């Protein structure tokens, strides 16, 4: 049996208290069978959204965490704090954090371990740049990122991988189905253990069915199209139609 498809929204640095209207639409909607919905708003909204989503099929996650549980780290937020606020999942190693904050594979591994320590599932992002793809280095780059950032002993209950080609994020470009299939098969071959693998990068209602039907694609990590509940739900519907839970 295939695992449930996870459709996860990453709001990045978007969303104010008024954005709860989008969450309310998600909470009121019927989530298609075989699909799980997760929304990762900015940290300021995690507690409020988690309270609002209680008892619904929508879970709330966070976008980053510090590797330590507490301490003198002004401005940082620990995985324990996010779990306390109601987060069930924490994205770690997003390419925007690797680029904006110089996060290395080792830092990302520590963050994934922190998420597990706090009882959250880490959604660990990997992906190649356009230059790396054009140089024929995609599989080597991703293998090295996994080698350096997946915590030892990671299990399907505590870790999800997100393959996000850097050049596909926010650009409207997506890899071909064959390119996605090649990378997802390689990731599954390297880490195995039933760990789910999401695809992310310009997932929209119009391309979700094709992407979600690719072997070893267990869901989507959605940026821009997750900001509008209608688009996010349309992606979930497409994932259900693509054979979720089959
Ligand atoms: P877009 O869906 O806006 O391309 O963003 C993808 C992403 O980075 C999700 O983490």
mmCIF file of N, CA and C and ligand atoms in Angstrom, residues 8-12 91 94-96 125 162 164 168-173 200-204 221-226, ligand 1:
data_model
loop_
_atom_site.group_PDB
_atom_site.id
_atom_site.type_symbol
_atom_site.label_atom_id
_atom_site.label_comp_id
_atom_site.label_asym_id
_atom_site.label_seq_id
_atom_site.Cartn_x
_atom_site.Cartn_y
_atom_site.Cartn_z
ATOM 1 N N UNK A 8 1.925 19.743 1.812
ATOM 2 C CA UNK A 8 2.407 20.675 2.828
ATOM 3 C C UNK A 8 2.575 22.053 2.215
ATOM 4 N N UNK A 9 2.088 23.065 2.916
ATOM 5 C CA UNK A 9 2.232 24.444 2.454
ATOM 6 C C UNK A 9 3.297 25.160 3.248
ATOM 7 N N UNK A 10 4.188 25.838 2.547
ATOM 8 C CA UNK A 10 5.230 26.636 3.186
ATOM 9 C C UNK A 10 4.945 28.096 2.856
ATOM 10 N N UNK A 11 4.468 28.826 3.847
ATOM 11 C CA UNK A 11 4.086 30.227 3.599
ATOM 12 C C UNK A 11 5.304 31.150 3.548
ATOM 13 N N UNK A 12 6.480 30.637 3.914
ATOM 14 C CA UNK A 12 7.697 31.470 3.917
ATOM 15 C C UNK A 12 7.419 32.746 4.737
ATOM 16 N N UNK A 91 10.059 22.270 8.963
ATOM 17 C CA UNK A 91 10.894 22.261 7.754
ATOM 18 C C UNK A 91 12.321 22.613 8.182
ATOM 19 N N UNK A 94 15.724 24.327 4.194
ATOM 20 C CA UNK A 94 15.183 24.893 2.951
ATOM 21 C C UNK A 94 16.296 25.655 2.230
ATOM 22 N N UNK A 95 16.284 25.617 0.910
ATOM 23 C CA UNK A 95 17.379 26.247 0.158
ATOM 24 C C UNK A 95 17.467 27.745 0.418
ATOM 25 N N UNK A 96 16.321 28.363 0.766
ATOM 26 C CA UNK A 96 16.384 29.802 1.084
ATOM 27 C C UNK A 96 17.142 30.033 2.381
ATOM 28 N N UNK A 125 14.915 19.490 3.431
ATOM 29 C CA UNK A 125 14.929 19.870 2.009
ATOM 30 C C UNK A 125 16.306 19.674 1.386
ATOM 31 N N UNK A 162 12.191 16.489 1.343
ATOM 32 C CA UNK A 162 11.560 17.268 0.266
ATOM 33 C C UNK A 162 12.620 17.545 -0.795
ATOM 34 N N UNK A 164 13.558 19.723 -3.651
ATOM 35 C CA UNK A 164 13.182 21.019 -4.208
ATOM 36 C C UNK A 164 14.328 21.550 -5.069
ATOM 37 N N UNK A 168 13.634 25.632 -9.584
ATOM 38 C CA UNK A 168 12.188 25.480 -9.798
ATOM 39 C C UNK A 168 11.379 26.248 -8.758
ATOM 40 N N UNK A 169 12.042 26.777 -7.731
ATOM 41 C CA UNK A 169 11.329 27.430 -6.631
ATOM 42 C C UNK A 169 10.941 28.858 -7.035
ATOM 43 N N UNK A 170 9.639 29.094 -7.070
ATOM 44 C CA UNK A 170 9.140 30.443 -7.336
ATOM 45 C C UNK A 170 9.360 30.924 -8.751
ATOM 46 N N UNK A 171 9.721 30.027 -9.650
ATOM 47 C CA UNK A 171 10.041 30.437 -11.025
ATOM 48 C C UNK A 171 8.984 30.039 -12.029
ATOM 49 N N UNK A 172 8.077 29.152 -11.642
ATOM 50 C CA UNK A 172 7.121 28.617 -12.610
ATOM 51 C C UNK A 172 7.706 27.486 -13.442
ATOM 52 N N UNK A 173 8.998 27.221 -13.272
ATOM 53 C CA UNK A 173 9.638 26.115 -13.994
ATOM 54 C C UNK A 173 9.528 24.841 -13.158
ATOM 55 N N UNK A 200 8.914 19.618 -4.337
ATOM 56 C CA UNK A 200 8.586 21.038 -4.192
ATOM 57 C C UNK A 200 9.264 21.867 -5.259
ATOM 58 N N UNK A 201 8.592 22.939 -5.671
ATOM 59 C CA UNK A 201 9.122 23.837 -6.703
ATOM 60 C C UNK A 201 8.058 24.065 -7.761
ATOM 61 N N UNK A 202 7.356 25.232 -7.634
ATOM 62 C CA UNK A 202 6.332 25.619 -8.620
ATOM 63 C C UNK A 202 5.218 24.592 -8.788
ATOM 64 N N UNK A 203 4.838 23.927 -7.675
ATOM 65 C CA UNK A 203 3.658 23.048 -7.732
ATOM 66 C C UNK A 203 2.409 23.937 -7.752
ATOM 67 N N UNK A 204 1.542 23.687 -8.725
ATOM 68 C CA UNK A 204 0.315 24.478 -8.900
ATOM 69 C C UNK A 204 -0.850 23.510 -9.117
ATOM 70 N N UNK A 221 5.579 19.905 -1.411
ATOM 71 C CA UNK A 221 5.860 21.046 -0.544
ATOM 72 C C UNK A 221 5.614 22.284 -1.411
ATOM 73 N N UNK A 222 4.580 23.022 -1.045
ATOM 74 C CA UNK A 222 4.032 24.061 -1.922
ATOM 75 C C UNK A 222 4.298 25.438 -1.330
ATOM 76 N N UNK A 223 4.902 26.322 -2.095
ATOM 77 C CA UNK A 223 5.138 27.685 -1.628
ATOM 78 C C UNK A 223 3.991 28.598 -2.028
ATOM 79 N N UNK A 224 4.187 29.354 -3.091
ATOM 80 C CA UNK A 224 3.232 30.392 -3.509
ATOM 81 C C UNK A 224 1.791 29.923 -3.583
ATOM 82 N N UNK A 225 1.561 28.741 -4.144
ATOM 83 C CA UNK A 225 0.183 28.276 -4.335
ATOM 84 C C UNK A 225 -0.472 27.817 -3.031
ATOM 85 N N UNK A 226 0.276 27.808 -1.923
ATOM 86 C CA UNK A 226 -0.352 27.436 -0.643
ATOM 87 C C UNK A 226 -0.942 28.651 0.068
HETATM 88 P P1 LIG B 1 7.017 27.655 -4.839
HETATM 89 O O1 LIG B 1 5.893 26.644 -4.760
HETATM 90 O O2 LIG B 1 6.554 29.066 -4.631
HETATM 91 O O3 LIG B 1 7.853 27.449 -6.060
HETATM 92 O O4 LIG B 1 7.970 27.350 -3.566
HETATM 93 C C1 LIG B 1 8.401 26.062 -3.344
HETATM 94 C C2 LIG B 1 9.067 26.011 -2.023
HETATM 95 O O5 LIG B 1 10.143 26.531 -1.838
HETATM 96 C C3 LIG B 1 8.352 25.301 -0.935
HETATM 97 O O6 LIG B 1 9.184 25.107 0.164
#
